[in-house]
PDB file of C-alpha atoms in Angstrom:
ATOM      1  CA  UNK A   8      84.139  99.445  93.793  1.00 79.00           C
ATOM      2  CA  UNK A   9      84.337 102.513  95.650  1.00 86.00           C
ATOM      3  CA  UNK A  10      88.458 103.749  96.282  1.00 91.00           C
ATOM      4  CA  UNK A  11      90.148 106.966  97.101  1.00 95.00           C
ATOM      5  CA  UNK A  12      93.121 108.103  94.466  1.00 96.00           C
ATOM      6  CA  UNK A  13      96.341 109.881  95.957  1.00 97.00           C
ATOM      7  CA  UNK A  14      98.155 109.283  92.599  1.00 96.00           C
ATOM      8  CA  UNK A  15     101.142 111.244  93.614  1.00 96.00           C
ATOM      9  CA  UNK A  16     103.761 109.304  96.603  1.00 96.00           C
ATOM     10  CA  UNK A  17     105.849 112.128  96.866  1.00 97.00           C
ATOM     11  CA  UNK A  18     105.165 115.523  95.913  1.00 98.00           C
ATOM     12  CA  UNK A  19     108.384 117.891  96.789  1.00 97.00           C
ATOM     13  CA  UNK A  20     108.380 121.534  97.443  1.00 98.00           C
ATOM     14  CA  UNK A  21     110.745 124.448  98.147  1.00 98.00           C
ATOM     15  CA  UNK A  22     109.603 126.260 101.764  1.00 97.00           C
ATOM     16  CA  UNK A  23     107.536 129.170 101.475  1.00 97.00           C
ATOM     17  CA  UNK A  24     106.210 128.300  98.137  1.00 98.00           C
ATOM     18  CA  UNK A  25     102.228 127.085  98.002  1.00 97.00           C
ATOM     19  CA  UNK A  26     101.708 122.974  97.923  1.00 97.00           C
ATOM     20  CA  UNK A  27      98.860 120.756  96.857  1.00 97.00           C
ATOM     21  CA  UNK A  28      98.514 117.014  97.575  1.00 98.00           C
ATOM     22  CA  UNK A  29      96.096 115.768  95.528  1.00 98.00           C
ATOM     23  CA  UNK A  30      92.765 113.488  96.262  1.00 98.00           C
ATOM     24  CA  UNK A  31      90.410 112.054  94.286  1.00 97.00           C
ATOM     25  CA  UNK A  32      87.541 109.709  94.654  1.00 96.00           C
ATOM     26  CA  UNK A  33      84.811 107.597  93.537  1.00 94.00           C
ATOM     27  CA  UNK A  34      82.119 107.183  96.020  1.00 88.00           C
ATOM     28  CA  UNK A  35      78.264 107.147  94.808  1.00 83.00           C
ATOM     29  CA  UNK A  36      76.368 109.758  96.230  1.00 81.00           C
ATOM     30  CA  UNK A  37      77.854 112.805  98.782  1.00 83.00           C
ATOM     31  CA  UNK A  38      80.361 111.397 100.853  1.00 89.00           C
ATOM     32  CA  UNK A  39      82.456 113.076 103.553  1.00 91.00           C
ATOM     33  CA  UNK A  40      85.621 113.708 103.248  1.00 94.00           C
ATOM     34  CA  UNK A  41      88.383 113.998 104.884  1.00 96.00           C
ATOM     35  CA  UNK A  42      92.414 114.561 105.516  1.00 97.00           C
ATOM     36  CA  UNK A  43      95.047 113.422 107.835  1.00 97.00           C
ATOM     37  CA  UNK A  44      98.923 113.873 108.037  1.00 97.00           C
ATOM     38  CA  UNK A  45     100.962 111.538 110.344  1.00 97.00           C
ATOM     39  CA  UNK A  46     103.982 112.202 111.415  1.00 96.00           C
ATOM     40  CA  UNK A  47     107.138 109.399 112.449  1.00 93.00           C
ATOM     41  CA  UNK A  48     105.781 106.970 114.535  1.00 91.00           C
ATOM     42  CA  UNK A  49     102.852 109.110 115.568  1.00 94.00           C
ATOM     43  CA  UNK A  50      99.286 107.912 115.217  1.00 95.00           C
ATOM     44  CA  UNK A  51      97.007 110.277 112.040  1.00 96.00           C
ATOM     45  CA  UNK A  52      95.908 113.503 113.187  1.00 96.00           C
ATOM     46  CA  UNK A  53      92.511 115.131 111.531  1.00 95.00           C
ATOM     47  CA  UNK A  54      93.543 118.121 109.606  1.00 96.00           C
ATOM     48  CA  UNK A  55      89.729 119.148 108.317  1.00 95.00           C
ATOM     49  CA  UNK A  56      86.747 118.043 106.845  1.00 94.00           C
ATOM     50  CA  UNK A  57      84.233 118.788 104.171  1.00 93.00           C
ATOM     51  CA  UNK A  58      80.174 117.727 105.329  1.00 88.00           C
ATOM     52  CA  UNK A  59      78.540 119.815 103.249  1.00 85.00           C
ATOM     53  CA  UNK A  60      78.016 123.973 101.999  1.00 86.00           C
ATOM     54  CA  UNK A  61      81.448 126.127 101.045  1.00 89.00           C
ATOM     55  CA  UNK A  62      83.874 124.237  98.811  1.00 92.00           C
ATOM     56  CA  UNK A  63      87.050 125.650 100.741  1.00 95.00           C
ATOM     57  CA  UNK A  64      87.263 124.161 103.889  1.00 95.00           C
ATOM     58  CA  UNK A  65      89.790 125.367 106.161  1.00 95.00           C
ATOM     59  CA  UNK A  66      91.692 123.533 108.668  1.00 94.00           C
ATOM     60  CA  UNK A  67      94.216 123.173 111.059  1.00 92.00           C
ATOM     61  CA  UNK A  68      98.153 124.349 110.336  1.00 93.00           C
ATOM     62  CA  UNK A  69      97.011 126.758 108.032  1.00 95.00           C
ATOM     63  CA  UNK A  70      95.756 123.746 105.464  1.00 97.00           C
ATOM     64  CA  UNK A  71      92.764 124.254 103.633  1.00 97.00           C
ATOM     65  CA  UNK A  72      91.190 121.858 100.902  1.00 97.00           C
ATOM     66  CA  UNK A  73      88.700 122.552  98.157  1.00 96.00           C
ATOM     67  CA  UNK A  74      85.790 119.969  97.511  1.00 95.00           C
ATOM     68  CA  UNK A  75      85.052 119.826  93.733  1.00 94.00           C
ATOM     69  CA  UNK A  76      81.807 117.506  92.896  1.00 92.00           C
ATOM     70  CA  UNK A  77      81.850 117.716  89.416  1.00 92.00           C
ATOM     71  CA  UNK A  78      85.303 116.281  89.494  1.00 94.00           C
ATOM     72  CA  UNK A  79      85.353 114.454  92.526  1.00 94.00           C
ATOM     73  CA  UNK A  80      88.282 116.009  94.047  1.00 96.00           C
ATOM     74  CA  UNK A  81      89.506 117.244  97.327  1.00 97.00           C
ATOM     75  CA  UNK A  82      92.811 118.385  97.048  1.00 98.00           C
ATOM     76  CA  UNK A  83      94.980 119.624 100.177  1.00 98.00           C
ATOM     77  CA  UNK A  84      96.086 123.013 100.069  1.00 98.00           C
ATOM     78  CA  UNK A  85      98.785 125.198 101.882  1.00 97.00           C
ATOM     79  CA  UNK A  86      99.453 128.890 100.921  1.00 97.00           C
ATOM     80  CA  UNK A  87     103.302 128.680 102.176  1.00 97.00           C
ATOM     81  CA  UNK A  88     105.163 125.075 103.010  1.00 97.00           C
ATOM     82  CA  UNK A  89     107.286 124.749 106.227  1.00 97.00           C
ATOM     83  CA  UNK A  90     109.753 122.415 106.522  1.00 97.00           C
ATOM     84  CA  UNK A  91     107.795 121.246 109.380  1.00 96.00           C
ATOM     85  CA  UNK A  92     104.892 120.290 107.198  1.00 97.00           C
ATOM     86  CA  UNK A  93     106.927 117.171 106.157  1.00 97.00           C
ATOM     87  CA  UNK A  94     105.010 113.998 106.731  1.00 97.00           C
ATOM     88  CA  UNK A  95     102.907 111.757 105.205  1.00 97.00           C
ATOM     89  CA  UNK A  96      99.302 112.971 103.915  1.00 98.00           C
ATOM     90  CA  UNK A  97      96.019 110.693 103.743  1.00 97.00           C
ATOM     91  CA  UNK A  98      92.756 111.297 101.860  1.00 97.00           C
ATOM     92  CA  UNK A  99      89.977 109.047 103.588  1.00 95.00           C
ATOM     93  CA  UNK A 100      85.931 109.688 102.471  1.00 93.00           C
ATOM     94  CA  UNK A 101      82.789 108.178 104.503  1.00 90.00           C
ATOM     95  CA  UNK A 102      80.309 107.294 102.322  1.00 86.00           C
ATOM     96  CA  UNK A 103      76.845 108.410 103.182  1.00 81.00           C
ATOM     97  CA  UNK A 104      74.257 105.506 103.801  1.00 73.00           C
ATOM     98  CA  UNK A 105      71.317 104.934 105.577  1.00 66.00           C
ATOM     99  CA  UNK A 106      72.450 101.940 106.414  1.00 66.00           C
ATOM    100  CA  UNK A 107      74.247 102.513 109.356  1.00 63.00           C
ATOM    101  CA  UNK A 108      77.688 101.734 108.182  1.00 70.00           C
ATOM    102  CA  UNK A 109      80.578 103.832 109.007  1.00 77.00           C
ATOM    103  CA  UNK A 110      83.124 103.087 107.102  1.00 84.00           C
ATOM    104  CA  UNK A 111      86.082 105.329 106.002  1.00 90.00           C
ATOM    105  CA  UNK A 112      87.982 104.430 102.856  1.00 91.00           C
ATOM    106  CA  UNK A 113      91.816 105.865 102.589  1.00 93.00           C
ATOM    107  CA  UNK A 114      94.379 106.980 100.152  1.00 94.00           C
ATOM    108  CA  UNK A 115      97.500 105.430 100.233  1.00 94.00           C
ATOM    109  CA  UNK A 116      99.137 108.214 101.401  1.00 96.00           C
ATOM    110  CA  UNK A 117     101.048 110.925  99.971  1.00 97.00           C
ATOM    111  CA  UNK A 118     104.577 112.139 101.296  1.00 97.00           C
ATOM    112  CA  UNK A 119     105.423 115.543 101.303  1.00 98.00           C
ATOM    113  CA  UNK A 120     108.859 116.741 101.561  1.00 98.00           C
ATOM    114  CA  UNK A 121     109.402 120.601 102.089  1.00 97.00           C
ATOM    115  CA  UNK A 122     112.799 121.575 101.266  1.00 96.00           C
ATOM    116  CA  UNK A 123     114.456 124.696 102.921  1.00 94.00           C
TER     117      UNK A 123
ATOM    118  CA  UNK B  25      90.865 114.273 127.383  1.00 64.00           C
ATOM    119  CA  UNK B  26      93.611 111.884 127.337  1.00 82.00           C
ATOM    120  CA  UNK B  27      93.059 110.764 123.585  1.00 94.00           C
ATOM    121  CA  UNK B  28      92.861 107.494 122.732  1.00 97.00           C
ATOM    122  CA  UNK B  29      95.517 105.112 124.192  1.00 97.00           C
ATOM    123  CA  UNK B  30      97.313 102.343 122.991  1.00 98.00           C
ATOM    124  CA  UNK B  31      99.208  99.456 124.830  1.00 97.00           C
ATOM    125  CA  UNK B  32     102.103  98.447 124.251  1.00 97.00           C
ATOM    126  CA  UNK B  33     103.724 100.821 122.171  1.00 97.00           C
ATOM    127  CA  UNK B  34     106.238  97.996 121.178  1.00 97.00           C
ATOM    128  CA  UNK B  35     105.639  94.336 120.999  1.00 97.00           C
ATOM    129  CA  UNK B  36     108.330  92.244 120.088  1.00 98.00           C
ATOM    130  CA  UNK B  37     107.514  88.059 120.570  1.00 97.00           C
ATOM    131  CA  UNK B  38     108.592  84.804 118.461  1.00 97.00           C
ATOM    132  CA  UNK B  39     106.641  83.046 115.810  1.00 97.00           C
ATOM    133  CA  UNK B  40     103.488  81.410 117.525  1.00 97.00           C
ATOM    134  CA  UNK B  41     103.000  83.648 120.819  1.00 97.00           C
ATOM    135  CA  UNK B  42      99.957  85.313 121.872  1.00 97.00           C
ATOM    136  CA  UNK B  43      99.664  89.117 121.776  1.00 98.00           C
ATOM    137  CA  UNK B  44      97.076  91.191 122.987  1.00 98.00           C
ATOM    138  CA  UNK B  45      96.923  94.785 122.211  1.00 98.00           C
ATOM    139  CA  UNK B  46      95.208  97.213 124.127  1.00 98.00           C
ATOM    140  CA  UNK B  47      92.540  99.956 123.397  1.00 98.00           C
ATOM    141  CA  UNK B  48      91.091 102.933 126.056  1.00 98.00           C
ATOM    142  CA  UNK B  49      89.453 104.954 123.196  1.00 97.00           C
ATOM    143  CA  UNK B  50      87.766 109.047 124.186  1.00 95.00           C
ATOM    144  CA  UNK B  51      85.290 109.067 126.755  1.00 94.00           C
ATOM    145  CA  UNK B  52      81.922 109.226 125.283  1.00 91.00           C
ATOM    146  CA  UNK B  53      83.023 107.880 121.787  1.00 92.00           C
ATOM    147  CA  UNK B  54      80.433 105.241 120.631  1.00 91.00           C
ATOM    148  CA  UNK B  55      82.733 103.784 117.390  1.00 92.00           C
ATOM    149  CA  UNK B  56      86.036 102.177 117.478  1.00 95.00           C
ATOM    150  CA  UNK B  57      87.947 101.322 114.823  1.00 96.00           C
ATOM    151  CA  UNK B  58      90.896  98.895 115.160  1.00 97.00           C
ATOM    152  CA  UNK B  59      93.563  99.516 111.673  1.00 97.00           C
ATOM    153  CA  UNK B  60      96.729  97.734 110.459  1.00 97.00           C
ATOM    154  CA  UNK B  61      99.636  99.979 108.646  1.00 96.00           C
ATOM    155  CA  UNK B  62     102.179  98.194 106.926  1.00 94.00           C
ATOM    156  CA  UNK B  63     103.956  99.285 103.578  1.00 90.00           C
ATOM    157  CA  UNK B  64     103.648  97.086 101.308  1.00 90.00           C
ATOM    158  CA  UNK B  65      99.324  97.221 102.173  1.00 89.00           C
ATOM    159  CA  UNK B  66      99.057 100.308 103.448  1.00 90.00           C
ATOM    160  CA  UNK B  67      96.251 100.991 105.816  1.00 93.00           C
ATOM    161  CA  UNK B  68      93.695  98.584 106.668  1.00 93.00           C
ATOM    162  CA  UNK B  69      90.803  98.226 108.499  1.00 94.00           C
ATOM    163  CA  UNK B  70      90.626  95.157 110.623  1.00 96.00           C
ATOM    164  CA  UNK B  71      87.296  95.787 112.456  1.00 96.00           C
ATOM    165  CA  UNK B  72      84.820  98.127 113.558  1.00 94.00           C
ATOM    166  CA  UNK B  73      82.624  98.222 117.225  1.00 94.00           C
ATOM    167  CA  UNK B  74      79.722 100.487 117.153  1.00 91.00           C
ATOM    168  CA  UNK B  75      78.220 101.086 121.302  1.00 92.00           C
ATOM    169  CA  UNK B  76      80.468  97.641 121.813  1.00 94.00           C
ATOM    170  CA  UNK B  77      78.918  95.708 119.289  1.00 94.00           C
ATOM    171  CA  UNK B  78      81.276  94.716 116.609  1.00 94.00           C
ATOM    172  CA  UNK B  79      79.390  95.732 113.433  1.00 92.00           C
ATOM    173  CA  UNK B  80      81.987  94.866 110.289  1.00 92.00           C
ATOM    174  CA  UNK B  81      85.225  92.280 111.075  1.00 93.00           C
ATOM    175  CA  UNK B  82      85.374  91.503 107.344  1.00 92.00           C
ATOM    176  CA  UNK B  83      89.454  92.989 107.407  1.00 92.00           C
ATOM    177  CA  UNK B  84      89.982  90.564 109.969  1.00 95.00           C
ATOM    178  CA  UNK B  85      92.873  88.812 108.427  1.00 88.00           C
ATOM    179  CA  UNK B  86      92.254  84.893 109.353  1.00 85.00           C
ATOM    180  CA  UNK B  87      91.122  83.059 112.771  1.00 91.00           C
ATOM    181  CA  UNK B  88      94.364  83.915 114.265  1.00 96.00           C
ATOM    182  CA  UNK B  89      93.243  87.739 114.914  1.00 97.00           C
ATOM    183  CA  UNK B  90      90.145  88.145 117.512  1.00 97.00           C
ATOM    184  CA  UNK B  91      88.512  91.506 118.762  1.00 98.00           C
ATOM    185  CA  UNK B  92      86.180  92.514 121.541  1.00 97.00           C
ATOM    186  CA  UNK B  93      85.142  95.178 123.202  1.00 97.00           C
ATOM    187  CA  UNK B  94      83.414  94.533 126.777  1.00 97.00           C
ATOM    188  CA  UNK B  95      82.559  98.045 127.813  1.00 95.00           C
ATOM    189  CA  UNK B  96      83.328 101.398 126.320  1.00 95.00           C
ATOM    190  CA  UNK B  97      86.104 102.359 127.539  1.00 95.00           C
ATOM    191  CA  UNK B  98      88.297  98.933 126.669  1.00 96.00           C
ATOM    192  CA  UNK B  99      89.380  97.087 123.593  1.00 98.00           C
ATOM    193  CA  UNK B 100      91.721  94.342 122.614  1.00 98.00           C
ATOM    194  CA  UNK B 101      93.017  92.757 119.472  1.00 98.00           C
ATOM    195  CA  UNK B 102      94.362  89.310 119.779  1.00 98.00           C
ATOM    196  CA  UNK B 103      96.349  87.285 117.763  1.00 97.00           C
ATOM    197  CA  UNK B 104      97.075  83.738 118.493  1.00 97.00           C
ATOM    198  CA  UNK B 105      99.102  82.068 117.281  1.00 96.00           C
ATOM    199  CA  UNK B 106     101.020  85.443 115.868  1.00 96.00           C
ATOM    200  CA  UNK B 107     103.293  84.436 112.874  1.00 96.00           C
ATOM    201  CA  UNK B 108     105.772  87.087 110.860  1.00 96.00           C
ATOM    202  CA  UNK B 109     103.778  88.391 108.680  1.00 95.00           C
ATOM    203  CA  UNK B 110     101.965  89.854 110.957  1.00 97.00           C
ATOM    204  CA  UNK B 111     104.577  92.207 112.150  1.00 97.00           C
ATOM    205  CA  UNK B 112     102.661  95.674 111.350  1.00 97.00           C
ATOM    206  CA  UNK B 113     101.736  98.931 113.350  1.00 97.00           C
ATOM    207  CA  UNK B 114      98.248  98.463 114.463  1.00 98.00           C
ATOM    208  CA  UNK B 115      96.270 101.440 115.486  1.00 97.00           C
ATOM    209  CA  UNK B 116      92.932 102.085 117.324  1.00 97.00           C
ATOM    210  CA  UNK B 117      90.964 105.097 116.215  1.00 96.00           C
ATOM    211  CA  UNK B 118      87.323 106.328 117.961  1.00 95.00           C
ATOM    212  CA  UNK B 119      84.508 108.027 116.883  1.00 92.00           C
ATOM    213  CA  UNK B 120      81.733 110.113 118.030  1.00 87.00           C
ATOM    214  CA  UNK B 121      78.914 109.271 114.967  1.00 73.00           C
ATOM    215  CA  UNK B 122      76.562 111.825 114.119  1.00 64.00           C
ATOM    216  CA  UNK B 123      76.177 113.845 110.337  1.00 55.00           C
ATOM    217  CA  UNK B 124      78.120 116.594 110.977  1.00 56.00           C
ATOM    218  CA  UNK B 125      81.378 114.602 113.135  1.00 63.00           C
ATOM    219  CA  UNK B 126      82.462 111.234 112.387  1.00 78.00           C
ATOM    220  CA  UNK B 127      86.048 112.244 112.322  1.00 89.00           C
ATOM    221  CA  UNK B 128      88.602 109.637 113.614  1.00 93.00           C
ATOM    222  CA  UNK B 129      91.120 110.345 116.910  1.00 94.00           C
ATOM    223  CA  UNK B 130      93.947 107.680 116.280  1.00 96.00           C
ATOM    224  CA  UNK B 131      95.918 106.235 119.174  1.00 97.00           C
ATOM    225  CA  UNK B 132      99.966 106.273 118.951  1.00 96.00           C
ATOM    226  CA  UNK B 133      99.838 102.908 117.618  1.00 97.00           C
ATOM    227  CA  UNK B 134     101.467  99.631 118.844  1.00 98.00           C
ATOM    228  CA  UNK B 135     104.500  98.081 116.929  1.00 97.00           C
ATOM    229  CA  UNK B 136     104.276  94.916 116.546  1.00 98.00           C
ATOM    230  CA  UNK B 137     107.419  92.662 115.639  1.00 98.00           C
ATOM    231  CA  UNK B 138     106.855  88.587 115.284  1.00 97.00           C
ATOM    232  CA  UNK B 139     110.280  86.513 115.083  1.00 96.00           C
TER     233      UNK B 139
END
């Protein structure tokens, strides 16, 4: 069966220091991937996407992620953590078919707390 | 653009009422997506409408829940009757497709809260 991994529900980190929420997934061929963050009763927002060429993608809020095939990853990335980064992170991949279907598999969600 | 648009924001009804929830999703957006958040299941998707059509209802949850989109700029889940357990925050996402888009724009999201 094809699922998306956020094995971590919380991942804590001090403000200012670099933070990675992590993704895995196992999807037959090239999927697309992607991340979201929602905030309190707010809808998910798109933070980036990888479709295909450079592993780093680079997105909005300063996040970047980094596609790895061999081990299926795409981890979310920030350099420096603001408080205001706090909210709850979701891995989601598209599967690639010829098919037709368009449908996007998510994480359960990570929730990052930045502490100042 | 506007984004998508959810109504109401807050539904609260007793055990056995119809609700409706309502859908405008982006102009020119040919999927729609129509997701239920809770925390014990997470996120799930309930149904998908590609151009109007729905293409995949196999989250739909039971007879109770119903979907349809008449044109492409309006969608509507009902539930009738509603019961508790489906107290949840359902969300409508759209979708332009295409290989190099296909990233979803959620609504806000409509509480729902069954007595």
């Amino acid at each position: 069966a094809q699922s998306v991994a956020q094995p971590e529900d919380q991942v804590n980190v001090a403000e200012g220091n670099p933070l990675t929420v992590k993704c895995t997934y196992s999807v037959s061929g090239n999927p697309y991937l992607f991340w979201y963050v929602q905030y309190p009763n707010r809808g998910l927002q798109f933070l980036l996407k990888y479709i295909t060429g450079d592993n780093l993608v680079k997105g909005s809020y300063g996040f970047e992620a980094e596609f790895n095939k061999s081990q299926t990853s795409f981890h979310l990335k920030k350099p420096s953590a603001l408080v205001s980064d706090s909210a709850l992170y979701f891995c989601a991949v598209r599967p690639r078919t010829t098919s037709g279907t368009y449908k996007y598999i998510f994480g359960t969600g990570t929730r990052l707390k930045v502490l100042a | 653009d506007a984004g998508v648009i959810q109504s109401p924001r807050h539904e609260v009804t007793e055990m056995g009422q119809e609700v409706t929830l309502r859908c405008k999703p982006i102009s020119g957006h040919d999927y729609l997506f129509w997701y239920r958040q809770t925390m014990m299941r997470g996120l799930e998707l309930l149904i998908y409408f590609n151009n109007n059509v729905p293409i995949d209802d196999s989250g739909m949850p039971e007879d109770r829940f119903s979907a349809k989109m008449p044109n492409a700029s309006f969608s509507t889940l009902k539930i009738q009757p509603s019961e508790p357990r489906d107290s949840a925050v359902y969300f409508c996402a759209s979708s332009s497709g295409g290989p190099n888009t296909g990233e979803l724009f959620f609504g806000e999201g409509s509480r729902l809260t069954v007595l």
